[in-house]
Amino acid sequence: MHRLLITGGAGFIGSNFTRYMLEKYPGYQVVVFDKLTYAGNLDNLKDVQDRFGDRYAFVQGDIADPAAVDAVMQAHEIDTIVNFAAETHVDRSLMEPDAFIKTDVYGTYVLLEAANGYGVERYHQVSTDEVYGQIPPGHSSLETDPLHARSPYSASKAGGDLLCLAYHTSFGTPVTLTRGSNNIGPYQYPEKVVPLFVTNAIDDQPLPLYGDGRQMRDYQYVLDHCEGIDVVLHQGQVGEVYNLGTGVETENMVMARAILDLLDKPHSLIRHVTDRPGHDRRYSLNVDKIRDLGWESRHSFDEAIAQTVHWYVDNQWWWRKIKSGTYKEYYKKWYGERLAEGGS
Ligand code: NAD
Ligand code: TYD
């Protein structure tokens, strides 16, 4: 396992993982393969080329394009694929599901075919706790639980997961999967709730909190997630799924107030707006299986949110560019009416 293809490596988690792996394993070569959708951003990897020289390469391409995938596999003699490439935002999947099915399902199939064709040592699929669906209070999802995906995003991720497991069963493809909870940290596109709220709050803009704000998520620091994927790559059992989260859930309202407190902004910036259709109320992961491999998340919620807020305060060059572009159209389309309704 020395020549890694990191698909979706110009996105939020993929770029953090690329940096993490190059730092940790001096003998590894990394090729980032990314379509550079609205969410892909070479600014996320700005320092990587200078720091790691010819141990790192970037190739622009689509995981749903078999010829492009074949070319990168061959040219770089890839022996390991770690797939982060996906359409990832639930709200966008409600507006335009098409790309989700193309990338998250068909793209996964293309990568699995390449994994078989080139006889890779490992194919790792980065998945999400959302495939289990919403979880009632008092319960936590086990890796063996049935999948109850409820949004086009989570359904397409569940499709990808099932393909990976089917390829292992049918063809012996050496797959592993991780199902991670909500990540927060540097380079997260400001459509996801934490960077959206932090950057709005810095500019004294309202924080659009869906519904009653009492939905719960397990917010984990992105580098903890990267470490967990690394542990599964090196110590996980082929054919197995591993949940990856802190095991601690936080209400969205509590998260929003924590952000405002860290920025010394008033709670009155919180604006309750019309809920997301089909909003999953709660996710909760049982993380015993990954803990048995010796992994534990290092950051508490308070530490993770504080480090995240500070990063966005210190790196306004990064997000102001994004928020001034086509992002504005998306924001108006999704939030325009919601915010105009004037909730409390
Ligand atoms: P992101 O939206 O920030 O980045 C996705 C990246 O994939 C972008 O660089 C984009 O250009 C690229 N991409 C999209 N379609 C592509 C295609 N067809 N071909 C090649 N590249 C393509 O996403 P993220 O938050 O970094 O999530 C990465 C992965 O982790 C996803 O698979 C997601 O489902 C999973 N995940 C995310 C979270 C989270 O909280 N963000 C939690 C658990 C799991
Ligand atoms: P999000 O970051 O979109 O991730 P998820 O994939 O878990 O939905 O949203 C996290 C939580 O925050 C989720 O419960 C929805 C809520 N949320 C808001 O209240 N307002 C917002 O503007 C957004 C984007 C999310």
CSV table of C-alpha atoms and ligand atoms in Angstrom, one decimal:
chain,number,residue,atom,x,y,z
A,1,MET,CA,0.0,0.0,0.0
A,2,HIS,CA,2.2,2.8,-1.3
A,3,ARG,CA,0.6,4.4,-4.3
A,4,LEU,CA,-2.7,5.9,-3.2
A,5,LEU,CA,-5.5,7.3,-5.4
A,6,ILE,CA,-7.5,9.7,-3.3
A,7,THR,CA,-10.7,10.4,-5.2
A,8,GLY,CA,-12.4,13.6,-4.2
A,9,GLY,CA,-9.2,14.8,-2.6
A,10,ALA,CA,-9.8,18.4,-3.4
A,11,GLY,CA,-12.9,18.5,-1.2
A,12,PHE,CA,-13.1,19.0,2.6
A,13,ILE,CA,-12.2,15.7,4.1
A,14,GLY,CA,-10.2,14.4,1.1
A,15,SER,CA,-7.8,17.4,1.3
A,16,ASN,CA,-7.3,17.0,5.0
A,17,PHE,CA,-6.7,13.3,4.5
A,18,THR,CA,-4.2,13.9,1.6
A,19,ARG,CA,-2.1,16.2,3.8
A,20,TYR,CA,-2.4,13.8,6.8
A,21,MET,CA,-1.2,10.8,4.8
A,22,LEU,CA,1.7,12.6,3.1
A,23,GLU,CA,2.8,13.9,6.5
A,24,LYS,CA,2.5,10.5,8.2
A,25,TYR,CA,3.9,8.1,5.6
A,26,PRO,CA,7.1,9.5,3.9
A,27,GLY,CA,7.2,6.4,1.6
A,28,TYR,CA,3.7,7.0,0.1
A,29,GLN,CA,2.8,8.5,-3.2
A,30,VAL,CA,-0.5,10.2,-3.4
A,31,VAL,CA,-2.5,11.1,-6.5
A,32,VAL,CA,-5.6,13.2,-6.0
A,33,PHE,CA,-8.3,12.5,-8.7
A,34,ASP,CA,-11.1,15.1,-8.5
A,35,LYS,CA,-13.6,16.5,-10.9
A,36,LEU,CA,-13.5,19.9,-9.3
A,37,THR,CA,-17.2,20.4,-8.9
A,38,TYR,CA,-18.4,23.5,-7.1
A,39,ALA,CA,-17.2,21.8,-3.9
A,40,GLY,CA,-13.8,20.8,-5.2
A,41,ASN,CA,-11.2,23.5,-4.6
A,42,LEU,CA,-7.4,23.6,-5.3
A,43,ASP,CA,-7.1,26.2,-2.6
A,44,ASN,CA,-7.7,23.3,-0.2
A,45,LEU,CA,-4.4,21.7,-1.4
A,46,LYS,CA,-2.4,25.0,-1.9
A,47,ASP,CA,0.5,24.1,0.4
A,48,VAL,CA,0.6,20.4,-0.6
A,49,GLN,CA,2.5,20.7,-3.9
A,50,ASP,CA,5.2,22.8,-2.4
A,51,ARG,CA,5.6,20.7,0.7
A,52,PHE,CA,5.6,17.2,-0.8
A,53,GLY,CA,6.9,17.8,-4.4
A,54,ASP,CA,6.8,14.7,-6.6
A,55,ARG,CA,5.3,12.5,-3.9
A,56,TYR,CA,2.0,14.3,-4.8
A,57,ALA,CA,0.1,14.7,-8.1
A,58,PHE,CA,-3.2,16.1,-9.1
A,59,VAL,CA,-5.3,14.8,-11.9
A,60,GLN,CA,-8.7,16.4,-12.8
A,61,GLY,CA,-11.2,13.8,-13.7
A,62,ASP,CA,-14.6,12.2,-13.1
A,63,ILE,CA,-15.0,8.9,-11.2
A,64,ALA,CA,-18.0,8.2,-13.4
A,65,ASP,CA,-15.8,8.3,-16.5
A,66,PRO,CA,-14.2,4.8,-16.9
A,67,ALA,CA,-11.6,5.9,-19.5
A,68,ALA,CA,-10.4,8.7,-17.2
A,69,VAL,CA,-10.2,6.4,-14.2
A,70,ASP,CA,-8.4,3.7,-16.2
A,71,ALA,CA,-5.8,6.2,-17.4
A,72,VAL,CA,-5.0,7.5,-13.9
A,73,MET,CA,-4.8,3.9,-12.5
A,74,GLN,CA,-2.4,2.9,-15.2
A,75,ALA,CA,-0.2,6.0,-15.4
A,76,HIS,CA,0.4,6.1,-11.6
A,77,GLU,CA,0.4,2.3,-10.9
A,78,ILE,CA,-2.1,2.7,-8.2
A,79,ASP,CA,-2.3,0.0,-5.5
A,80,THR,CA,-4.9,1.5,-3.2
A,81,ILE,CA,-8.0,3.6,-3.8
A,82,VAL,CA,-9.6,5.7,-1.1
A,83,ASN,CA,-12.9,7.1,-2.4
A,84,PHE,CA,-14.1,10.4,-1.0
A,85,ALA,CA,-15.6,11.6,-4.3
A,86,ALA,CA,-19.2,12.3,-3.9
A,87,GLU,CA,-22.0,14.8,-4.1
A,88,THR,CA,-22.4,15.5,-0.4
A,89,HIS,CA,-25.0,18.0,0.6
A,90,VAL,CA,-28.5,16.8,1.6
A,91,ASP,CA,-30.3,20.1,0.7
A,92,ARG,CA,-28.8,20.1,-2.8
A,93,SER,CA,-29.8,16.4,-3.2
A,94,LEU,CA,-33.4,17.6,-2.6
A,95,MET,CA,-33.1,20.2,-5.3
A,96,GLU,CA,-31.1,18.2,-7.9
A,97,PRO,CA,-30.6,14.5,-7.2
A,98,ASP,CA,-29.2,13.6,-10.6
A,99,ALA,CA,-25.5,14.2,-9.9
A,100,PHE,CA,-25.8,12.3,-6.6
A,101,ILE,CA,-26.9,9.1,-8.4
A,102,LYS,CA,-24.3,9.5,-11.1
A,103,THR,CA,-21.3,10.1,-8.8
A,104,ASP,CA,-22.2,8.3,-5.6
A,105,VAL,CA,-23.7,5.2,-7.2
A,106,TYR,CA,-22.4,4.9,-10.8
A,107,GLY,CA,-19.0,6.5,-9.9
A,108,THR,CA,-18.5,4.0,-7.1
A,109,TYR,CA,-19.2,1.1,-9.6
A,110,VAL,CA,-16.6,2.5,-12.0
A,111,LEU,CA,-14.0,2.7,-9.2
A,112,LEU,CA,-14.8,-0.9,-8.1
A,113,GLU,CA,-14.4,-2.1,-11.6
A,114,ALA,CA,-11.0,-0.4,-11.8
A,115,ALA,CA,-10.1,-1.9,-8.4
A,116,ASN,CA,-10.8,-5.4,-9.8
A,117,GLY,CA,-9.1,-4.7,-13.2
A,118,TYR,CA,-5.9,-3.4,-11.6
A,119,GLY,CA,-5.9,-5.9,-8.7
A,120,VAL,CA,-5.6,-3.2,-6.0
A,121,GLU,CA,-4.5,-4.2,-2.5
A,122,ARG,CA,-7.4,-2.2,-1.0
A,123,TYR,CA,-10.5,-0.2,-2.0
A,124,HIS,CA,-11.7,2.0,0.8
A,125,GLN,CA,-15.2,3.6,0.6
A,126,VAL,CA,-15.7,6.7,2.8
A,127,SER,CA,-19.4,6.6,3.8
A,128,THR,CA,-21.7,8.2,6.2
A,129,ASP,CA,-23.9,7.6,9.3
A,130,GLU,CA,-26.8,8.9,7.2
A,131,VAL,CA,-27.2,5.5,5.5
A,132,TYR,CA,-28.8,4.2,8.7
A,133,GLY,CA,-31.5,6.8,8.6
A,134,GLN,CA,-32.8,8.7,11.6
A,135,ILE,CA,-32.2,6.9,14.9
A,136,PRO,CA,-34.8,7.0,17.8
A,137,PRO,CA,-33.6,8.3,21.2
A,138,GLY,CA,-31.9,5.6,23.3
A,139,HIS,CA,-30.6,3.7,20.2
A,140,SER,CA,-27.3,3.8,18.3
A,141,SER,CA,-26.5,2.2,14.9
A,142,LEU,CA,-24.4,-0.9,14.7
A,143,GLU,CA,-22.5,-1.7,11.5
A,144,THR,CA,-24.8,-4.7,10.9
A,145,ASP,CA,-28.1,-2.7,11.1
A,146,PRO,CA,-30.3,-2.4,8.0
A,147,LEU,CA,-30.0,0.7,6.0
A,148,HIS,CA,-32.9,3.2,6.1
A,149,ALA,CA,-31.6,6.1,4.0
A,150,ARG,CA,-34.3,8.8,3.6
A,151,SER,CA,-32.8,11.5,1.4
A,152,PRO,CA,-31.5,11.2,-2.2
A,153,TYR,CA,-28.0,11.9,-0.7
A,154,SER,CA,-28.1,9.1,1.9
A,155,ALA,CA,-29.9,6.7,-0.5
A,156,SER,CA,-27.1,7.2,-3.1
A,157,LYS,CA,-24.4,6.7,-0.5
A,158,ALA,CA,-26.2,3.6,0.7
A,159,GLY,CA,-26.3,2.4,-3.0
A,160,GLY,CA,-22.5,2.9,-3.1
A,161,ASP,CA,-22.0,1.0,0.2
A,162,LEU,CA,-24.1,-2.0,-1.0
A,163,LEU,CA,-22.1,-2.2,-4.3
A,164,CYS,CA,-18.8,-2.3,-2.3
A,165,LEU,CA,-20.1,-5.1,-0.1
A,166,ALA,CA,-21.5,-6.9,-3.1
A,167,TYR,CA,-18.2,-6.7,-5.0
A,168,HIS,CA,-16.4,-8.2,-2.0
A,169,THR,CA,-18.9,-11.0,-1.8
A,170,SER,CA,-19.1,-11.7,-5.6
A,171,PHE,CA,-15.6,-11.0,-6.8
A,172,GLY,CA,-13.4,-10.9,-3.6
A,173,THR,CA,-12.6,-7.2,-4.1
A,174,PRO,CA,-10.6,-6.2,-1.0
A,175,VAL,CA,-13.0,-3.5,0.3
A,176,THR,CA,-13.3,-1.7,3.6
A,177,LEU,CA,-15.9,0.9,4.5
A,178,THR,CA,-16.1,3.6,7.1
A,179,ARG,CA,-19.4,5.3,8.1
A,180,GLY,CA,-18.5,8.6,9.6
A,181,SER,CA,-20.6,11.1,11.5
A,182,ASN,CA,-20.6,14.9,10.7
A,183,ASN,CA,-17.1,16.3,10.2
A,184,ILE,CA,-16.1,19.8,11.1
A,185,GLY,CA,-12.8,21.7,10.6
A,186,PRO,CA,-10.7,23.5,8.0
A,187,TYR,CA,-11.7,23.7,4.4
A,188,GLN,CA,-15.4,22.7,4.7
A,189,TYR,CA,-17.6,24.3,2.0
A,190,PRO,CA,-19.8,26.9,3.7
A,191,GLU,CA,-23.1,25.2,2.7
A,192,LYS,CA,-22.7,22.7,5.6
A,193,VAL,CA,-24.1,23.9,8.8
A,194,VAL,CA,-21.0,24.7,10.9
A,195,PRO,CA,-19.0,26.7,8.3
A,196,LEU,CA,-22.3,28.4,7.2
A,197,PHE,CA,-23.1,29.5,10.7
A,198,VAL,CA,-19.5,30.6,11.6
A,199,THR,CA,-19.1,32.7,8.4
A,200,ASN,CA,-22.6,34.2,8.7
A,201,ALA,CA,-22.0,35.1,12.3
A,202,ILE,CA,-18.6,36.7,11.5
A,203,ASP,CA,-20.6,39.0,9.1
A,204,ASP,CA,-23.5,39.5,11.6
A,205,GLN,CA,-25.8,37.7,9.3
A,206,PRO,CA,-28.7,35.4,10.5
A,207,LEU,CA,-28.0,31.7,11.3
A,208,PRO,CA,-30.9,29.8,9.6
A,209,LEU,CA,-31.7,27.1,12.0
A,210,TYR,CA,-34.1,24.5,10.6
A,211,GLY,CA,-37.3,23.8,12.6
A,212,ASP,CA,-37.0,23.7,16.3
A,213,GLY,CA,-33.2,23.3,16.2
A,214,ARG,CA,-33.4,20.2,18.4
A,215,GLN,CA,-32.1,17.8,15.8
A,216,MET,CA,-28.9,15.9,16.9
A,217,ARG,CA,-25.7,15.2,15.2
A,218,ASP,CA,-22.4,13.7,16.3
A,219,TYR,CA,-19.9,16.5,15.2
A,220,GLN,CA,-16.4,15.2,15.0
A,221,TYR,CA,-13.1,17.0,14.2
A,222,VAL,CA,-12.0,16.1,10.6
A,223,LEU,CA,-8.5,15.0,11.6
A,224,ASP,CA,-10.0,12.5,14.0
A,225,HIS,CA,-12.0,11.1,11.1
A,226,CYS,CA,-8.8,11.0,8.9
A,227,GLU,CA,-7.0,9.0,11.7
A,228,GLY,CA,-9.9,6.6,11.8
A,229,ILE,CA,-9.8,5.9,8.1
A,230,ASP,CA,-6.0,5.4,8.3
A,231,VAL,CA,-6.5,2.8,11.2
A,232,VAL,CA,-9.1,0.9,9.1
A,233,LEU,CA,-6.8,1.0,6.0
A,234,HIS,CA,-4.0,-0.5,7.9
A,235,GLN,CA,-5.7,-2.7,10.5
A,236,GLY,CA,-9.3,-3.2,9.3
A,237,GLN,CA,-10.6,-6.5,8.1
A,238,VAL,CA,-11.4,-6.7,4.4
A,239,GLY,CA,-15.2,-6.9,3.8
A,240,GLU,CA,-16.0,-5.1,7.0
A,241,VAL,CA,-17.8,-1.8,7.8
A,242,TYR,CA,-16.6,0.5,10.7
A,243,ASN,CA,-18.6,3.3,12.2
A,244,LEU,CA,-16.5,6.4,12.9
A,245,GLY,CA,-17.7,9.0,15.3
A,246,THR,CA,-17.3,10.3,18.8
A,247,GLY,CA,-20.4,8.6,20.2
A,248,VAL,CA,-21.6,12.0,21.6
A,249,GLU,CA,-24.5,13.9,20.0
A,250,THR,CA,-25.1,17.6,20.2
A,251,GLU,CA,-28.3,19.5,19.4
A,252,ASN,CA,-28.1,22.0,16.6
A,253,MET,CA,-29.3,24.7,18.8
A,254,VAL,CA,-26.4,24.0,21.3
A,255,MET,CA,-24.0,24.0,18.4
A,256,ALA,CA,-25.3,27.3,17.1
A,257,ARG,CA,-25.0,29.0,20.5
A,258,ALA,CA,-21.5,27.6,21.0
A,259,ILE,CA,-20.4,29.3,17.7
A,260,LEU,CA,-22.0,32.6,18.7
A,261,ASP,CA,-20.4,32.5,22.2
A,262,LEU,CA,-16.9,31.7,20.7
A,263,LEU,CA,-17.3,34.7,18.4
A,264,ASP,CA,-18.8,36.9,21.1
A,265,LYS,CA,-22.0,37.5,19.0
A,266,PRO,CA,-25.6,37.7,20.3
A,267,HIS,CA,-27.9,34.6,20.3
A,268,SER,CA,-30.5,36.8,18.6
A,269,LEU,CA,-28.6,36.0,15.3
A,270,ILE,CA,-30.3,32.6,15.4
A,271,ARG,CA,-33.3,32.5,13.0
A,272,HIS,CA,-35.7,29.6,13.1
A,273,VAL,CA,-36.6,28.8,9.5
A,274,THR,CA,-38.8,26.3,7.7
A,275,ASP,CA,-37.4,22.8,8.1
A,276,ARG,CA,-35.6,20.7,5.5
A,277,PRO,CA,-38.1,18.2,4.1
A,278,GLY,CA,-37.6,14.7,5.5
A,279,HIS,CA,-35.0,16.1,8.0
A,280,ASP,CA,-33.4,13.2,9.9
A,281,ARG,CA,-33.9,14.1,13.5
A,282,ARG,CA,-31.0,12.2,15.0
A,283,TYR,CA,-28.0,10.2,14.0
A,284,SER,CA,-26.1,8.1,16.6
A,285,LEU,CA,-23.3,5.6,16.0
A,286,ASN,CA,-22.1,2.7,18.2
A,287,VAL,CA,-18.4,3.0,17.8
A,288,ASP,CA,-17.2,0.0,19.8
A,289,LYS,CA,-15.9,-1.8,16.7
A,290,ILE,CA,-13.4,0.9,15.7
A,291,ARG,CA,-12.4,1.4,19.3
A,292,ASP,CA,-11.4,-2.3,19.4
A,293,LEU,CA,-8.8,-1.3,16.7
A,294,GLY,CA,-7.4,1.2,19.2
A,295,TRP,CA,-9.0,4.4,17.6
A,296,GLU,CA,-10.5,7.0,19.8
A,297,SER,CA,-11.5,10.5,18.8
A,298,ARG,CA,-9.0,13.0,20.3
A,299,HIS,CA,-11.2,16.2,20.3
A,300,SER,CA,-14.2,16.8,22.5
A,301,PHE,CA,-17.1,18.8,20.9
A,302,ASP,CA,-15.9,22.0,22.7
A,303,GLU,CA,-12.4,21.6,21.4
A,304,ALA,CA,-13.5,20.7,17.8
A,305,ILE,CA,-15.9,23.6,17.5
A,306,ALA,CA,-13.4,26.1,19.0
A,307,GLN,CA,-10.6,25.0,16.6
A,308,THR,CA,-13.0,25.2,13.7
A,309,VAL,CA,-14.3,28.7,14.6
A,310,HIS,CA,-10.7,30.0,14.9
A,311,TRP,CA,-9.7,28.5,11.6
A,312,TYR,CA,-12.5,30.4,9.8
A,313,VAL,CA,-11.7,33.6,11.6
A,314,ASP,CA,-8.0,33.3,10.6
A,315,ASN,CA,-8.7,32.1,7.0
A,316,GLN,CA,-11.2,34.5,5.6
A,317,TRP,CA,-9.3,34.6,2.3
A,318,TRP,CA,-10.4,31.0,1.8
A,319,TRP,CA,-14.2,31.3,2.4
A,320,ARG,CA,-14.8,34.9,1.2
A,321,LYS,CA,-13.8,33.9,-2.3
A,322,ILE,CA,-16.3,31.0,-2.3
A,323,LYS,CA,-19.1,33.1,-0.8
A,324,SER,CA,-18.8,35.8,-3.4
A,325,GLY,CA,-19.3,33.4,-6.4
A,326,THR,CA,-22.1,31.1,-7.6
A,327,TYR,CA,-22.6,30.3,-4.0
A,328,LYS,CA,-24.8,33.4,-3.8
A,329,GLU,CA,-27.3,32.0,-6.3
A,330,TYR,CA,-27.6,28.8,-4.3
A,331,TYR,CA,-28.0,30.7,-1.0
A,332,LYS,CA,-30.8,32.8,-2.5
A,333,LYS,CA,-32.6,29.8,-4.0
A,334,TRP,CA,-32.5,27.7,-0.8
A,335,TYR,CA,-32.7,30.4,1.9
A,336,GLY,CA,-34.3,33.4,0.2
A,337,GLU,CA,-37.9,32.6,1.1
A,338,ARG,CA,-37.0,30.8,4.3
A,339,LEU,CA,-35.3,34.0,5.7
A,340,ALA,CA,-37.9,36.3,4.2
A,341,GLU,CA,-40.6,34.4,6.1
A,342,GLY,CA,-39.2,36.1,9.2
A,343,GLY,CA,-39.2,33.3,11.7
A,344,SER,CA,-38.1,34.0,15.2
B,1,NAD,P1,-17.0,17.7,-0.3
B,1,NAD,O1,-18.4,18.0,-1.0
B,1,NAD,O2,-16.3,18.8,0.4
B,1,NAD,O3,-16.0,17.2,-1.4
B,1,NAD,C1,-16.4,16.2,-2.4
B,1,NAD,C2,-15.2,16.2,-3.5
B,1,NAD,O4,-15.6,15.2,-4.4
B,1,NAD,C3,-15.0,17.6,-4.2
B,1,NAD,O5,-13.7,17.9,-4.3
B,1,NAD,C4,-15.6,17.3,-5.6
B,1,NAD,O6,-15.0,18.0,-6.6
B,1,NAD,C5,-15.3,15.8,-5.7
B,1,NAD,N1,-16.2,15.1,-6.7
B,1,NAD,C6,-17.6,15.2,-6.7
B,1,NAD,N2,-18.0,14.5,-7.8
B,1,NAD,C7,-16.9,13.9,-8.4
B,1,NAD,C8,-16.8,13.0,-9.5
B,1,NAD,N3,-17.8,12.6,-10.2
B,1,NAD,N4,-15.5,12.6,-9.8
B,1,NAD,C9,-14.5,13.1,-9.1
B,1,NAD,N5,-14.6,13.9,-8.0
B,1,NAD,C10,-15.8,14.3,-7.7
B,1,NAD,O7,-17.3,16.4,0.6
B,1,NAD,P2,-16.7,16.0,2.0
B,1,NAD,O8,-17.5,16.6,3.0
B,1,NAD,O9,-15.2,16.2,2.0
B,1,NAD,O10,-17.1,14.4,2.0
B,1,NAD,C11,-16.1,13.5,1.4
B,1,NAD,C12,-16.7,12.1,1.6
B,1,NAD,O11,-17.0,11.8,2.9
B,1,NAD,C13,-18.0,11.9,0.9
B,1,NAD,O12,-18.1,10.6,0.3
B,1,NAD,C14,-19.1,12.0,2.0
B,1,NAD,O13,-20.2,11.2,1.7
B,1,NAD,C15,-18.3,11.4,3.1
B,1,NAD,N6,-18.7,11.9,4.5
B,1,NAD,C16,-18.8,13.2,4.7
B,1,NAD,C17,-19.1,13.6,6.0
B,1,NAD,C18,-19.1,15.1,6.3
B,1,NAD,O14,-19.5,15.5,7.5
B,1,NAD,N7,-18.7,16.0,5.5
B,1,NAD,C19,-19.4,12.7,7.0
B,1,NAD,C20,-19.3,11.4,6.7
B,1,NAD,C21,-19.0,11.0,5.4
B,2,TYD,P1,-25.6,19.5,7.4
B,2,TYD,O1,-24.3,20.3,7.7
B,2,TYD,O2,-26.3,19.8,6.1
B,2,TYD,O3,-25.3,18.0,7.5
B,2,TYD,P2,-26.3,16.7,7.5
B,2,TYD,O4,-25.8,16.0,6.3
B,2,TYD,O5,-26.1,16.0,8.8
B,2,TYD,O6,-27.7,17.2,7.3
B,2,TYD,O7,-26.6,19.8,8.6
B,2,TYD,C1,-26.3,19.4,9.9
B,2,TYD,C2,-27.5,19.7,10.7
B,2,TYD,O8,-27.8,21.1,10.7
B,2,TYD,C3,-28.8,19.1,10.2
B,2,TYD,O9,-29.6,18.7,11.3
B,2,TYD,C4,-29.5,20.2,9.5
B,2,TYD,C5,-29.1,21.4,10.2
B,2,TYD,N1,-29.0,22.6,9.4
B,2,TYD,C6,-29.7,23.8,9.8
B,2,TYD,O10,-30.3,23.9,10.9
B,2,TYD,N2,-29.6,24.9,9.0
B,2,TYD,C7,-28.8,24.9,7.9
B,2,TYD,O11,-28.8,26.0,7.2
B,2,TYD,C8,-28.2,23.7,7.5
B,2,TYD,C9,-27.4,23.7,6.2
B,2,TYD,C10,-28.3,22.6,8.3
